[in-house]
Coordinates of C-alpha atoms in Angstrom, one line a residue:
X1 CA -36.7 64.4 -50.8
X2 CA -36.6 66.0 -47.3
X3 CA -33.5 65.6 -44.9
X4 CA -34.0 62.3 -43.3
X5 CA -34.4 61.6 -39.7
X6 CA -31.9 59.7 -39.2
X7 CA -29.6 56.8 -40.8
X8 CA -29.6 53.1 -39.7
X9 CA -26.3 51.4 -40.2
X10 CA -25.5 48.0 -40.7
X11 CA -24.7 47.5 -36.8
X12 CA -28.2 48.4 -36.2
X13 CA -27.1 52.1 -35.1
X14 CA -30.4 54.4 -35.3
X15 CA -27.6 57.8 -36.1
X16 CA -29.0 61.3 -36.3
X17 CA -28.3 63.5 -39.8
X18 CA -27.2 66.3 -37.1
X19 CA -24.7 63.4 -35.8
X20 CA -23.5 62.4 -39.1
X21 CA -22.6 66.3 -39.8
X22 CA -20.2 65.9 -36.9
X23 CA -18.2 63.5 -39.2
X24 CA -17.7 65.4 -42.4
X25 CA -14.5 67.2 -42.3
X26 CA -14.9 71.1 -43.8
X27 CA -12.4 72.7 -46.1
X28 CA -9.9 74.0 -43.5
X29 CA -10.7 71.8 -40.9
X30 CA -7.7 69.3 -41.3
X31 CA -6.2 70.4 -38.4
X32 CA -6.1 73.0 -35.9
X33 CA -2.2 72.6 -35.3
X34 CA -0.3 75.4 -35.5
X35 CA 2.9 74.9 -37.2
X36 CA 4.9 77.7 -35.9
X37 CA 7.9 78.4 -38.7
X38 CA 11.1 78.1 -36.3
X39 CA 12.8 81.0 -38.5
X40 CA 9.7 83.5 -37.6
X41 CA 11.7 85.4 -34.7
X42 CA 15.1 85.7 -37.8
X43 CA 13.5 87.1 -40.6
X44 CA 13.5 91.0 -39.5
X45 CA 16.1 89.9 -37.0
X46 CA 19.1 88.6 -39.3
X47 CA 17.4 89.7 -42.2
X48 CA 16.2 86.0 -43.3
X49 CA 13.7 86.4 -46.5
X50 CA 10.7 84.0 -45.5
X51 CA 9.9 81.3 -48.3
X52 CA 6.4 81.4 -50.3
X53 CA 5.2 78.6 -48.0
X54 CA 6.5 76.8 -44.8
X55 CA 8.6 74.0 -45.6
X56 CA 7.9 72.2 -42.4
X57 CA 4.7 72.2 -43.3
X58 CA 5.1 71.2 -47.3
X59 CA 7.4 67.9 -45.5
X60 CA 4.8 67.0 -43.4
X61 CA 2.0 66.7 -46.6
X62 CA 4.6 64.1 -48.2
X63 CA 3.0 61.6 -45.0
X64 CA -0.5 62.6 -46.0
X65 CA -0.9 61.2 -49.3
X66 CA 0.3 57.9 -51.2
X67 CA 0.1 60.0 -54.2
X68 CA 2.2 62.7 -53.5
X69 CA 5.0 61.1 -52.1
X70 CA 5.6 58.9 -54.7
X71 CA 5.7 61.8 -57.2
X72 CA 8.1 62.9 -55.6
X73 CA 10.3 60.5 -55.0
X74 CA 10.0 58.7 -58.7
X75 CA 11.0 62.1 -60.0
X76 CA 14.0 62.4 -57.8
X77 CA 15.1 59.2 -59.0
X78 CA 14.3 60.0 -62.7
X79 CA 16.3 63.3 -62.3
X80 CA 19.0 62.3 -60.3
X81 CA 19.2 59.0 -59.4
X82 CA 20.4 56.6 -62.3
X83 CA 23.4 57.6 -62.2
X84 CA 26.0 59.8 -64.1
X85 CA 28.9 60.0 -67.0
X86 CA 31.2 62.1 -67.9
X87 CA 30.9 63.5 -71.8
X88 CA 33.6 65.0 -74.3
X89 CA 33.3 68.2 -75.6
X90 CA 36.0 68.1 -78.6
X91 CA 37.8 64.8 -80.3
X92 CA 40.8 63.6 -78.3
X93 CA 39.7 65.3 -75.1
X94 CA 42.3 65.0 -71.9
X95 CA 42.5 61.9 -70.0
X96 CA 44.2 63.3 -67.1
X97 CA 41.1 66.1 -66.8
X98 CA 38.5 62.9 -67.0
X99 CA 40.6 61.2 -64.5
X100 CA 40.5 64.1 -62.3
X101 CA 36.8 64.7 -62.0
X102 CA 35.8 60.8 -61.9
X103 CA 38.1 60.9 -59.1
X104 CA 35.8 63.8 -57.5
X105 CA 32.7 62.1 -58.4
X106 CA 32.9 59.0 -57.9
X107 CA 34.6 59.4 -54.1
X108 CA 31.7 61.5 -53.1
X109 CA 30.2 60.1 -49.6
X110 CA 27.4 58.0 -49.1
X111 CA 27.4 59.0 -53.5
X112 CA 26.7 61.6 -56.1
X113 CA 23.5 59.9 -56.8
X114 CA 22.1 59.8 -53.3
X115 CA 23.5 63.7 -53.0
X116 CA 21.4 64.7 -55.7
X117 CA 18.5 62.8 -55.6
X118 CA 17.7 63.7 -51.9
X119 CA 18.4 67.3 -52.8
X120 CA 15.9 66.5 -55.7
X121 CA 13.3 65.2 -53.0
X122 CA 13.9 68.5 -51.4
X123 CA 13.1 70.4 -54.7
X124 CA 10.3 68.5 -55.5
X125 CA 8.7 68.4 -52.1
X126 CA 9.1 72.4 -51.0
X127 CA 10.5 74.1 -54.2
X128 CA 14.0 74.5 -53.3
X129 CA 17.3 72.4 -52.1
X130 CA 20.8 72.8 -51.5
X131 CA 24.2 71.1 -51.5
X132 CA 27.3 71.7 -49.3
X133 CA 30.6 72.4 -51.2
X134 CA 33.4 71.3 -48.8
X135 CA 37.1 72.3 -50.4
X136 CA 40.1 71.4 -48.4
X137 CA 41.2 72.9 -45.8
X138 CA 37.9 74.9 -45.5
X139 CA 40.3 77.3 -48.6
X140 CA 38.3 78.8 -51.4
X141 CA 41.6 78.5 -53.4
X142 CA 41.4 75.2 -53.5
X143 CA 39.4 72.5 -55.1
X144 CA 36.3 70.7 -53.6
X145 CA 36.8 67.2 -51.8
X146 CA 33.5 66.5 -51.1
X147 CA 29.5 67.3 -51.4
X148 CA 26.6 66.6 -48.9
X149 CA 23.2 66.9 -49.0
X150 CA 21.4 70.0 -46.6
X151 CA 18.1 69.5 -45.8
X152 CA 15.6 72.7 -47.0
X153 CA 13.4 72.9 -44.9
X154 CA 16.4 73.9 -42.3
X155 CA 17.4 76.5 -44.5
X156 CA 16.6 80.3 -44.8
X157 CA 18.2 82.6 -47.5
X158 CA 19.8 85.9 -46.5
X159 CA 18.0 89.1 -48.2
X160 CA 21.6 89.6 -49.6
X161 CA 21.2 86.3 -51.7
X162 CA 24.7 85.1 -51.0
X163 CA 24.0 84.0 -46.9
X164 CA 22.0 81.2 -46.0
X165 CA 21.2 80.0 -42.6
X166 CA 20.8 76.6 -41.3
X167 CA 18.9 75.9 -37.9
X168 CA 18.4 72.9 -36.1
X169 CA 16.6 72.9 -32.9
X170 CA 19.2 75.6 -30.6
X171 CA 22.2 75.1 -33.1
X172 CA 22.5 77.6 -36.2
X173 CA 25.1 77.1 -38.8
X174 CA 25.6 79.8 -41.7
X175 CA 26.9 79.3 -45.3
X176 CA 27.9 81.4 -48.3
X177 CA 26.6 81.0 -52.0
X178 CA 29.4 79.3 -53.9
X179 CA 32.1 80.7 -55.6
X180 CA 30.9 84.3 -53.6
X181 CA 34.2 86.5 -52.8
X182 CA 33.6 87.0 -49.6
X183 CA 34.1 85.0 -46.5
X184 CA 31.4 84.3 -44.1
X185 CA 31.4 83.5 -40.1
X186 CA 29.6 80.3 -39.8
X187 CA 28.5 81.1 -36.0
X188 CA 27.7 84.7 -36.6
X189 CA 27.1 85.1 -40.3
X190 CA 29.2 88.2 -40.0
X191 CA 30.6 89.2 -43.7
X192 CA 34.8 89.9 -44.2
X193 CA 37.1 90.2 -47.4
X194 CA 38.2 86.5 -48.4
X195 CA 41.0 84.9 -46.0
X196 CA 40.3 87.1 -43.5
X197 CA 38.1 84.8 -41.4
X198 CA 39.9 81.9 -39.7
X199 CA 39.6 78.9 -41.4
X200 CA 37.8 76.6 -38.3
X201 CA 34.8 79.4 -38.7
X202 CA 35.0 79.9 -42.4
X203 CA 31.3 79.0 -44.0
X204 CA 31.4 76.6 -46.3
X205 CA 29.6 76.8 -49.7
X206 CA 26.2 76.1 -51.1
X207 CA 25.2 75.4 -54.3
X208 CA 21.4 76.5 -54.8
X209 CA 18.9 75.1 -56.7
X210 CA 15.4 75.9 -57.3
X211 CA 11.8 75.1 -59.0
X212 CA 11.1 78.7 -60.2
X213 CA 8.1 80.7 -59.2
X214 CA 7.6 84.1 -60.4
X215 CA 6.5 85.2 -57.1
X216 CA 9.7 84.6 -55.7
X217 CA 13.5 85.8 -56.0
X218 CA 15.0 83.7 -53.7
X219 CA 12.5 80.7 -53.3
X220 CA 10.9 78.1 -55.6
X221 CA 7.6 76.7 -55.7
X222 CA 7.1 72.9 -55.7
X223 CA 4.3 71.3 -58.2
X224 CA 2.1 70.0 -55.3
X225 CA 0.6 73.8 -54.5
X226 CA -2.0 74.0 -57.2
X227 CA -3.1 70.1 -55.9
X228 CA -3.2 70.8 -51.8
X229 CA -7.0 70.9 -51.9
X230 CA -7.3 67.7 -53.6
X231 CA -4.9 66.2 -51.0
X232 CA -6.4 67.1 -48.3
X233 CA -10.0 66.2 -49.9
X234 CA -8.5 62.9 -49.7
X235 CA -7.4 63.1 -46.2
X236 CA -10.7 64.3 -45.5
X237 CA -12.5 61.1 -47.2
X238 CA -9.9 58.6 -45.6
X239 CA -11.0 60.4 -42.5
X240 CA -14.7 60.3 -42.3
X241 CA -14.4 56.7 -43.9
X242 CA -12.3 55.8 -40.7
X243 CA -14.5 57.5 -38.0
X244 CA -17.7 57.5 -39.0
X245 CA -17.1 53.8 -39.6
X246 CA -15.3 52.8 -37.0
X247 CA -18.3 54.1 -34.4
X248 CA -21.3 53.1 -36.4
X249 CA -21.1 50.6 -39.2
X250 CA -22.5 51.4 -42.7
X251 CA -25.3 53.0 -43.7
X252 CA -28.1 50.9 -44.8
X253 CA -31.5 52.9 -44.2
X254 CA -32.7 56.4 -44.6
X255 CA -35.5 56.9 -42.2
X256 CA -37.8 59.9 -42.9
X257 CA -40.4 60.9 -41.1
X258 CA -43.0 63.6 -42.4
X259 CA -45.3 65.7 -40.1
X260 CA -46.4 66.8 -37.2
X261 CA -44.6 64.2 -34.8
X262 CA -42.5 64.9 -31.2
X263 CA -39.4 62.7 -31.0
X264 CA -39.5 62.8 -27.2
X265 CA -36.9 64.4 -24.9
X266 CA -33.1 63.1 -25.8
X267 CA -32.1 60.5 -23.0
X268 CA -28.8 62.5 -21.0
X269 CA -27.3 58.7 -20.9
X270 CA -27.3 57.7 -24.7
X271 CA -27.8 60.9 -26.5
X272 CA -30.6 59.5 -28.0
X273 CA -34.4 60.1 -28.1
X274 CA -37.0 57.4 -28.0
X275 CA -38.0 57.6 -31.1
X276 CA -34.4 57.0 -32.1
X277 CA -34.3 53.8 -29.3
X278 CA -37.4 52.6 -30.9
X279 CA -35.9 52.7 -34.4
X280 CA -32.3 51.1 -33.1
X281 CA -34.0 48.4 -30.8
X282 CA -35.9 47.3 -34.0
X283 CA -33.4 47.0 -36.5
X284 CA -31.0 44.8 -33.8
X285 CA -34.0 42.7 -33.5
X286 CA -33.9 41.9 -37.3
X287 CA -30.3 40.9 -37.2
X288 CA -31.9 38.0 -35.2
X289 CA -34.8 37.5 -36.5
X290 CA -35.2 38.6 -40.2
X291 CA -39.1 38.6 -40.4
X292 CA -40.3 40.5 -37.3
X293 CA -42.8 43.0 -37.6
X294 CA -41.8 46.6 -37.0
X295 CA -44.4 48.3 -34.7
X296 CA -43.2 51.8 -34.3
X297 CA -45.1 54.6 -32.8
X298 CA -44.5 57.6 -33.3
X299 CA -46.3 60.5 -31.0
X300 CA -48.2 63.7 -32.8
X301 CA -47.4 67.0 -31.2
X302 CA -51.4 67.5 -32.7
X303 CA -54.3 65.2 -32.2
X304 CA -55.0 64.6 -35.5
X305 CA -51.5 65.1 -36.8
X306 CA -50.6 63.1 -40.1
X307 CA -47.2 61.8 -39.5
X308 CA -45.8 59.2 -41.6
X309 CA -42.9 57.1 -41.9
X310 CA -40.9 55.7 -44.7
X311 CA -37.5 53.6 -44.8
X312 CA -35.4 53.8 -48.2
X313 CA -32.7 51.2 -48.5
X314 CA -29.1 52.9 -49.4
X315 CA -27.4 51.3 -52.0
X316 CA -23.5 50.3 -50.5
X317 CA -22.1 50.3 -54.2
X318 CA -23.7 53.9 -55.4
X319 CA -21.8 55.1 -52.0
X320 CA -18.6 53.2 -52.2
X321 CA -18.5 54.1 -56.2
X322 CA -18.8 57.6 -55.2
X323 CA -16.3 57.1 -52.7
X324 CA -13.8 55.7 -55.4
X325 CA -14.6 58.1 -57.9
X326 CA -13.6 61.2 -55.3
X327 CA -10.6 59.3 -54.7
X328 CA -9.5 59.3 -58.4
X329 CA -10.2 62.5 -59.0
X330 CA -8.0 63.2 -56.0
X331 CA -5.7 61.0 -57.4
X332 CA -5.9 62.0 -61.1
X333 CA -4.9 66.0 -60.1
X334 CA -2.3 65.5 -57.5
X335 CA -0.6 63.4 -60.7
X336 CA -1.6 66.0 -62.9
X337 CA 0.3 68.2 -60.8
X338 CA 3.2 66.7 -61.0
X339 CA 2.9 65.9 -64.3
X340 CA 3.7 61.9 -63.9
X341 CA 2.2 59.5 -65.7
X342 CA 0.1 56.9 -63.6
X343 CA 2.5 53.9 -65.2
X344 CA 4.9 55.2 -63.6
X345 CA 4.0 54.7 -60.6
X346 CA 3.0 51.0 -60.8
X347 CA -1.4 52.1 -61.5
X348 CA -2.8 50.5 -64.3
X349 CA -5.1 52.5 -66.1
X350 CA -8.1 50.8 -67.3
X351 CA -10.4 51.9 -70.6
X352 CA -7.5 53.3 -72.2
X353 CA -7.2 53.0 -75.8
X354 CA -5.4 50.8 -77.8
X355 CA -2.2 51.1 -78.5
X356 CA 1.3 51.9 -76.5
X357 CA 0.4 54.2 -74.1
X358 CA 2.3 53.6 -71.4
X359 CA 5.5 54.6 -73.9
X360 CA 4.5 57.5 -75.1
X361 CA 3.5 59.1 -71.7
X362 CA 6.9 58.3 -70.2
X363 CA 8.1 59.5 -72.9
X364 CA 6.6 63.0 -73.0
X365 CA 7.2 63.1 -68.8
X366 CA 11.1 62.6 -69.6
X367 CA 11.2 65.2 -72.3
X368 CA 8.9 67.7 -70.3
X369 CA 9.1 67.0 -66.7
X370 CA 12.3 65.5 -66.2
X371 CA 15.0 66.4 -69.1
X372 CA 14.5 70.0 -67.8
X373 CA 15.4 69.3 -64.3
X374 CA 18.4 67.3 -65.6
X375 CA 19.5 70.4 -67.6
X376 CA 19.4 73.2 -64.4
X377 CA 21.6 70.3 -62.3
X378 CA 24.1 69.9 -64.9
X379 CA 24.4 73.7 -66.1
X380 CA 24.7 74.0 -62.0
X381 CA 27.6 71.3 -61.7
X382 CA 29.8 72.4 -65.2
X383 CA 29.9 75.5 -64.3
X384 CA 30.6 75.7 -60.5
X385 CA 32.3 72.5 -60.1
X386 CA 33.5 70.7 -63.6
X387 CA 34.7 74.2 -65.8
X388 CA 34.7 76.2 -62.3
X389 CA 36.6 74.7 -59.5
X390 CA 38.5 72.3 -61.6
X391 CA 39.3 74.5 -64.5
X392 CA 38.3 71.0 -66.6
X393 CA 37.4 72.2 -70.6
X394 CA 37.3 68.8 -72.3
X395 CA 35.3 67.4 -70.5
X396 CA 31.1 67.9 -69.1
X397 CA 29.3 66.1 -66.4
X398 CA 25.9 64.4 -67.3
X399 CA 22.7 62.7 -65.7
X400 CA 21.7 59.1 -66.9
X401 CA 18.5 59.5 -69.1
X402 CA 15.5 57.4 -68.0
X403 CA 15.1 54.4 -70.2
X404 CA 11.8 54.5 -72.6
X405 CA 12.9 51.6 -75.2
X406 CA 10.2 49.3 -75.4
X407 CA 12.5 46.2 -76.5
X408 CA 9.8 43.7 -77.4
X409 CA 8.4 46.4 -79.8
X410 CA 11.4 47.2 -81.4
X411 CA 12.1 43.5 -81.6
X412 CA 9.0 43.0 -83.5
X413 CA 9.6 45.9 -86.2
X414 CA 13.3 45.2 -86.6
X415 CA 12.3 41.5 -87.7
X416 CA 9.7 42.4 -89.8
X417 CA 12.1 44.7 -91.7
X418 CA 14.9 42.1 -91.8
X419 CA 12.0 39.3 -93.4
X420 CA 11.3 42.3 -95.5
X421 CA 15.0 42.5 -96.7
X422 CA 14.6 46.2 -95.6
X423 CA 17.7 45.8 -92.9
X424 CA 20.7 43.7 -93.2
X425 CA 22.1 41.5 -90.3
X426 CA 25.1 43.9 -89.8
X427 CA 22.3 46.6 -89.4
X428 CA 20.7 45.1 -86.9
X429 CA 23.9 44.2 -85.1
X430 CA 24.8 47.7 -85.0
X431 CA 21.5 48.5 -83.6
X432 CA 21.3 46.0 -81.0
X433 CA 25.2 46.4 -80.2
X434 CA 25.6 47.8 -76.4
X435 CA 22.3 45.9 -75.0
X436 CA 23.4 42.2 -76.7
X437 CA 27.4 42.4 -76.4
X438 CA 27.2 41.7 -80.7
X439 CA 29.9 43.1 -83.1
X440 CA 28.9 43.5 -86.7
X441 CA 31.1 40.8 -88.7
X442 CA 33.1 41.8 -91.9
X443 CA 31.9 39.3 -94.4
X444 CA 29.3 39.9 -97.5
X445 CA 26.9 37.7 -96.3
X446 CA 26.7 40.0 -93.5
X447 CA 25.9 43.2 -95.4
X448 CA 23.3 41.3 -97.6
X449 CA 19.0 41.9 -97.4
X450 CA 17.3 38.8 -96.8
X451 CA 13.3 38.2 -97.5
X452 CA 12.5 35.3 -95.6
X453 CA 16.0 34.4 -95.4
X454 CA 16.8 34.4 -98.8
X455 CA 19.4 36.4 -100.0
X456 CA 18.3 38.8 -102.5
X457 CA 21.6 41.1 -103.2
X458 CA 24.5 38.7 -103.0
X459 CA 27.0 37.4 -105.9
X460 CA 25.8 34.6 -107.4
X461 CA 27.7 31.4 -106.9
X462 CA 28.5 33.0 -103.0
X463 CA 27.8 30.0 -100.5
X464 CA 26.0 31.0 -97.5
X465 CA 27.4 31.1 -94.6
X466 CA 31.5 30.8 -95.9
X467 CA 32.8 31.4 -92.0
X468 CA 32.1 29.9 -88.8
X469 CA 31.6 33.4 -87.6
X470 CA 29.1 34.3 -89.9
X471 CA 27.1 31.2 -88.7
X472 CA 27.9 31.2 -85.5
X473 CA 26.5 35.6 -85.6
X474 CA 23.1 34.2 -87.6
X475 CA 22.3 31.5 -85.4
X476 CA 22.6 34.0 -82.0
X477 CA 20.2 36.9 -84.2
X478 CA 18.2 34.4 -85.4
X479 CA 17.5 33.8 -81.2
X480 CA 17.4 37.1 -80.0
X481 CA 14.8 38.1 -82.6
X482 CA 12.7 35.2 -81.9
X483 CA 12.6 35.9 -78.2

């Protein structure tokens, strides 16, 4: 079928299809701004390497899209935000080294968790982040006091790979790599042996972390890039949805109109031509009165021109389906991107198949997406901080792992194994241990396999239970499986 006319909107609106192309937003016509990169005038100046992409920029897309910003925040949190321990590395490790470093940690301003997952957000949102160092008395010789979070997108990495700078609107600020043995001016970035530089303009130090991208030395790439054009697909949806809209209502008719006809001259006042005004002032009409006869006439630019006229009804579900369906696809590779599971987010996915899905997926994003993070922030922290400025050997810092238990499944298998008599009470104590507060009890009752809750495997004559304990340990299993 030919282009149409023109569309008629629920409001009655009589819209031209050269009107409606004024509404759909082009690839690369989200916006005409120019982000200017505040760095630009450095880079050859103070010999600044420029990142893969502008970070101002990549910050900015986290207030475009739902999607994308709660990737990135839920995999901050996973990462770095559930907090911490502190692991032995040998049997009878030293108390006074675990003392030492929980000290550190846990004295950290606003927190070690809030450092590190905003430095995550960082990561996850432009491809690299940093954290401040800050030792007392500004001295490399002695230990850190403190860490803080630097925002990213302020920094730029010297070509040398051990100077970055820091700039905020007129201020500038430079800092060293840590554990670098030189000392750096932090108002000219200047480079001197260590302790020559006066302490009240000694840089501090910067621990450096990155999403690798092999097109990069000094910079990382976050997971959003291969995903921009479906984000800004979706901005250009919500955008067309909201202006188009907005002005005209929603499409109802197609109007096409076949032959030799002459629309008449546009009217300067409404933009529209008479044939256009005929069309409208019809369709208002009907609003009112639902029966009235359309009488439309429709000039020939021939005398015995055929021109004819046909309306075709658009169907509001086919376009709000397709509307929906774009949006999912949107939605479906800015989460592929990222690589987190829609669960995860709080999105119920409907038609999937039977089964525990929801488990396994988090499951394979913690061991693929965000175990590996974990691992880079940890290697980062033993060695510079835990084995490195603190000379600690017994002891290694850790991220909390995300929780995947599903404890109404394993509630269901563990009882089906004790009314099997595969798994003894003390068994399932042990199992259940740090999430119930139980201790397994020293009796044989205890250590006996049960089908049905008959003993099967204890000494004859044995009265069950013999202790209060025991009864007391049954009755509260007995409860917790039956939950």
């Amino acid at each position: 079928m030919s282009k149409p006319f023109c569309i008629v909107t629920d409001k009655g609106h009589a819209v031209r299809t050269d009107v409606l192309d004024r509404y759909v937003l082009k690839e690369g016509e989200i916006s005409r701004q120019l982000r200017d990169d505040q760095f630009s005038e450095f880079y050859g100046q103070l010999g600044l390497v420029p990142p893969l992409y502008n970070p101002t920029t990549l910050v900015q897309l986290l207030e475009m899209n739902t999607y994308h910003y709660r990737c990135v925040t839920t995999k901050a949190r996973d990462v770095a935000g559930l907090g911490w321990e502190l692991r032995p590395l040998k049997e009878n490790p030293s108390e006074k080294e675990r003392a030492l470093l929980d000290e550190f940690f846990s004295t950290i301003t606003p927190s070690l968790s809030i450092v590190l997952t905003n430095m995550q957000k960082d990561v996850e949102a432009i491809g690299y982040g940093a954290i401040e160092v800050i030792r007392e008395e500004y001295d490399p010789a002695n230990q850190p006091v403190n860490l803080a979070h630097i925002p990213a997108h302020t920094l730029r990495i010297h070509r040398d790979g051990n100077r970055f700078l820091q700039q905020r609107g007129a201020r500038k600020r430079w800092f060293k790599l840590f554990g670098w043995d030189k000392d750096v001016d932090m108002e000219t970035g200047e480079v001197a042996g260590l302790g020559e530089i006066p302490a009240e303009r000694r840089a501090t130090e910067i621990l450096w972390f990155v999403n690798y991208s092999p097109r990069s030395n000094y910079y990382g790439m976050p997971d959003i890039i291969p995903a921009i054009g479906a984000v800004h697909g979706d901005i250009s949806r919500r955008d067309y949805n909201i202006s188009f809209f907005d002005n005209y209502g929603i499409p109802s008719y197609a109007v096409f109109i076949t032959g030799n006809y002459d629309p008449g001259e546009e009217n300067p006042d409404t933009g529209k031509t008479p044939l256009e005004e005929s069309i409208e002032s019809h369709f208002k009409e009907i609003k009112n009165k639902p029966h009235s006869t359309l009488i439309l006439s429709v000039p020939s630019t021939l005398g015995d021109g055929d021109v004819k006229v046909e309306f075709v009804k658009l169907s509001n579900d086919v376009k709000e389906a397709s509307f929906r369906l774009y949006r999912q696809d949107n939605m479906d590779e800015v989460l592929a991107a990222h690589g987190v599971p829609a669960y995860r987010l709080g999105i119920t996915e409907t038609g999937a198949l039977a089964g525990n899905i929801a488990q396994e997926a988090t499951e394979i994003y913690k061991r693929s997406v965000i175990e590996p993070r974990q691992e880079i922030i940890e290697a980062v922290l033993n060695r510079a901080l835990v084995w490195g400025a603190f000379g600690v050997q017994d002891w290694e810092f850790r991220l909390a792992a995300i929780d995947t238990v599903d404890e109404e499944h394993d509630m269901k298998v563990i009882s089906m194994l004790f009314d099997m008599g595969a798994m003894t009470p003390n068994q399932i104590i042990r199992y259940f241990a740090s999430r119930f507060g139980l201790e397994p009890v020293d009796h044989p009752a205890m250590n006996a396999h049960y089908i049905k809750g008959t003993p099967v495997d204890l000494e004859d004559g044995l009265v069950l239970p013999q202790t209060q304990a025991v009864e007391e340990t049954l009755q509260r299993l007995k409860g917790i499986l039956s939950e």
